[in-house]
Amino acid sequence: MADGFSPPARLGVRVRGVVQGVGFRPHVHRLAKALNLSGLVRNDGEGVWIEVEGPQAKAFVTRLQAEAPPLARIESVVVELLQAEGGAAFTIEASAKNASTAARIPADAGICAACVDELFDPANRRYLYPFIACCDCGPRFTMTRALPYDRPQTSMADFPLCEACEVEYTSPASRRFHAEPTCCAACGPRYDASPTAIVQRLAAGDVLAVKGVGGFHIMADARNASAIAKLRAKKERGGKPFAVLVANLASARQWAEISEEEATLLQSPARPIVLCKARGDLGAIAPGLDTIGLMLPATPLHWLLFHEAAGRPTGAAWRDEAQTAAFICTSANRGGEPLVIDADAAQARLGEVVDSIVDHDRGIVVRVDDPVLRMIAGAPVVLRRGRGQTPDPIRLPREIPPTIAFGGHLKAAVCVTRGSEAFLAQHVGDLDDPDTIQFYRETIARLTSLLNVKPVQAACDLHPDFISTRFAEECGLPLTRVQHHGAHAGACAAENGLTADYLALALDGYGYGDGGEAWGGELLLMRGARSERLGGLKPLPLPGGDRAAREPWRMAAAALHAVGRGAEIGRRFANQAQAPALAALMARGAPTTSSCGRVFDAAAGLLGVCDLQTYEAEAAMRLEAIAARGRAFTQALALDGLEFDPAPLLAQLADASPEDGAATLHASLARGLAVIALRAAESHGLRDIVLTGGCLANRLLAEHLGAALQAGGIRAHFHKQSPPGDGGLALGQAWLAGGWEDQSCV
Ligand SMILES: [Zn+2]
Ligand SMILES: [Zn+2]
Ligand SMILES: [Zn+2]
C-alpha cells in the first residue's frame, strides 16, 4: 500500500456509547452517501458496527464523530482495516439478534428545534400535533418495556404507523428513520383536552393535573397568586418552592438572572429544572427564597400552551420573544408519594388537589421526575436525577464486578453497575410510603432487566433499620454495608475519577455513624474502600430526635445549652410550649448529633428565620437566601485539632441581625471546616478532597468552602452527575463495595 496506488480502503468502524435509538444509523447512511462510500451499518450488542469502502473512508471516520446526532454520546471509535469487497451500495442491516447485551435505551429528550418548526408550520402534516417527535427528540426510556429498544417493546406499540409515517420510518433519508416515538394525528396518541381548553382553565385559576412524559404535572397559572395559594393548601406542601415553566430564555430572564451556563442547561435535551437567582420577591411561588426553579418547554404540549396563551401568533418570532404566560409545573404527587402516571391514580390521589385532569392515551412505562440542576462553583450539579438523565451511565474509574447498591432511606435511589458503567436510577422518594416502596421495588427490577445484568454482590447503608437495608439483606447476594458518609464521599470520588487516597468533608443531614452515632459533619480519610473519621463538627445535643430535625428552634435551644446559656431558652422561645421542658431534658443529657444540617437549623432558630420547617432543608435554604444581603462579621472559631465546635459561633448569632447572622454562618462554617481539612491534608500528605452531603446543594457554602480549600493548595472536587445528597448514596455504595479488594472496612 506504499506505492501510492493503494486500493480503496475498507474500514471496519466500531462505535460504542449511546448510539442506538438516537438516529445514528441514518446519520451514517447519509454521510456514506455524501462521501460516495459503499458498505454497511448495523446495531449490535456492543453498539454500532460500520463498514465503509472508498477513497473518502478516512474522512468518513472524522465526520462520523464531528457531525454526530445531538442525542448520541460516542464513547469510543475503534477503526480496523478490512479486505476490500468492492460494490457500490451502502446498506442498513437489520439489528443483530443479541443486540441487548450492552446496548442501551437512550434517555428521554425534550422537543428539538426542527420539530418545533414543524409543529407551528401550517403546511406540515403534524401542525399543532402534541406528540410530534423524531430521531433527535421525544420520549425513550419512559415508554420502553424491554430491550432491545424497538417500537414493539414500547408503549408506542399500541399505535400502528399510518402509511405516511411508515414511509418516513423506513426511509434512511428521513428525520424519522426508525424514530420509535414517531407518529402523527392520524395514527398517534391524543390528549383528551385541547390546548385552548387547557389554557382557558388555567387562566380561570384552575389547578390541573396534566399527563406528560414521565408522569403527571400539576399545573397552574404562575401569575395567579390565588391559584398558587389554593394549590399550596391542597397539596399540603407548606412553603416548598414550585418550579415554573416559561416559554423561552427571554421569558426566563423576566424571572431570574440567567448566566450563559444556565442558559445552556435550560436548553439542553433533558430540559431540566435549573435553580437560578430570582430577580425579585417570588411571593407564594418560593416563600423566603431567592432562587427559582425554571424549566423551558420539554414537550410539544408545553409549546402549544404558550402558543395558545399568546393568542396563536403566526410566524416564528414569538418563539424567542418574552411571553407573559408562565405556569407552575410541579410533580404530581402528594408529599412522600410517588409521581402519578395514570389517570385513575391521578383521580384517586389528586382528585382533591386539582380541579381537573388532562390525560393522554400513551402509556407511561417508567415514572421519572423532572431533573433538578444548579450551577455551583462554575459547574452544573445534579440535585435530583430524573427524566433525560436516566438511564445514562456514570463512568467509574475502572471496571468492577456487577454490583447492586440499595441507597438510603430518604431520596432513595438504586445503582447497578455493568463493567465500568454505573447506572444510578432516578429519584424514587422517601421509603416511608407503601406506594413509594413499590416504586422502589419496580425500579430495581427494571434496572437489572434493562441492563441485562446479574449482580454478584450488593451494598447498602450501615443503618440496620432502613427499608433499603432490608431489601439488600433479602436479595441473597454477598452484602457490604457502607457507612453513610463514606458512601457520599465514594460517590463524589467515583464520578471525579479519584482512586488514590483522598479526604472528604461530608456535610449532611443525618447518617448512621461507625458506632451508630448521628453523624452529618464529618472529615473523613478515604483509603480504598475504607473511610476513617478524622474529625469534623463537634456534636450538639439533639433534643427530641426526629422532631429536632423538623423544628429548628429545638436546635437553637441546643446551641444555647451547649455554651451554658440554657437559662435563656424559656424566654427566647416563649411561644414554644415545650421550651422549658427542653431545657430540663438537655440538663439531664440528650442524644447528640454532629450534623451540619442541624447547625443550619440552629442558626435559623436563633436568627428567627425559621422556627418550624415545612419541608426538608427549608431553614438552610432561607438562610442562604438572606445571606447575600448581609455582612459577615469575623470571629474566633472554636477549633481543637481536627474538631470544630459550632456552638460558640451559633451563640454569637443569637444577637445578630438575620442577614448578617446568615452571612456569618456561611463564611465561618466554611472557614472552620477548611482549616481542619487543610490540617488533615498536611498531616496525611494529601492534595484531594471531595465535598459531599446534602448541604453541598447550598451554593454559598459550597463556593466559600471550595475557595478556601483551593487557596490552601488542595483540590476540591464537587458532585456533578450524582446528587450530593442521599440520591447519590447508591453510587458511592456500589463503588466502595465493588471497586476494592480490601473490604476490611465492613
Ligand atoms: Zn424532533
Ligand atoms: Zn401517522
Ligand atoms: Zn446523607
mmCIF file with all atom_site columns, C-alpha atoms and ligand atoms in Angstrom, residues 125-126 161-162 164-165 183-188, ligand 2:
data_model
loop_
_atom_site.group_PDB
_atom_site.id
_atom_site.type_symbol
_atom_site.label_atom_id
_atom_site.label_alt_id
_atom_site.label_comp_id
_atom_site.label_asym_id
_atom_site.label_entity_id
_atom_site.label_seq_id
_atom_site.pdbx_PDB_ins_code
_atom_site.Cartn_x
_atom_site.Cartn_y
_atom_site.Cartn_z
_atom_site.occupancy
_atom_site.B_iso_or_equiv
_atom_site.pdbx_formal_charge
_atom_site.auth_seq_id
_atom_site.auth_comp_id
_atom_site.auth_asym_id
_atom_site.auth_atom_id
_atom_site.pdbx_PDB_model_num
ATOM   1  C  CA . ARG A 1 125 ? -48.941 17.381 8.392  1.00 0.00 ? 125 ARG A CA 1
ATOM   2  C  CA . ARG A 1 126 ? -48.067 17.459 12.092 1.00 0.00 ? 126 ARG A CA 1
ATOM   3  C  CA . LEU A 1 161 ? -47.968 3.659  11.978 1.00 0.00 ? 161 LEU A CA 1
ATOM   4  C  CA . CYS A 1 162 ? -50.145 5.114  9.238  1.00 0.00 ? 162 CYS A CA 1
ATOM   5  C  CA . ALA A 1 164 ? -47.237 8.318  5.663  1.00 0.00 ? 164 ALA A CA 1
ATOM   6  C  CA . CYS A 1 165 ? -45.466 7.682  8.970  1.00 0.00 ? 165 CYS A CA 1
ATOM   7  C  CA . CYS A 1 183 ? -46.480 9.249  14.925 1.00 0.00 ? 183 CYS A CA 1
ATOM   8  C  CA . CYS A 1 184 ? -48.978 11.804 13.650 1.00 0.00 ? 184 CYS A CA 1
ATOM   9  C  CA . ALA A 1 185 ? -52.504 12.947 14.343 1.00 0.00 ? 185 ALA A CA 1
ATOM   10 C  CA . ALA A 1 186 ? -53.819 10.177 12.077 1.00 0.00 ? 186 ALA A CA 1
ATOM   11 C  CA . CYS A 1 187 ? -52.130 7.323  13.894 1.00 0.00 ? 187 CYS A CA 1
ATOM   12 C  CA . GLY A 1 188 ? -50.692 8.510  17.201 1.00 0.00 ? 188 GLY A CA 1
HETATM 13 ZN ZN . ZN  B 2 .   ? -49.095 8.696  11.227 1.00 0.00 ? 2   ZN  B ZN 1
#
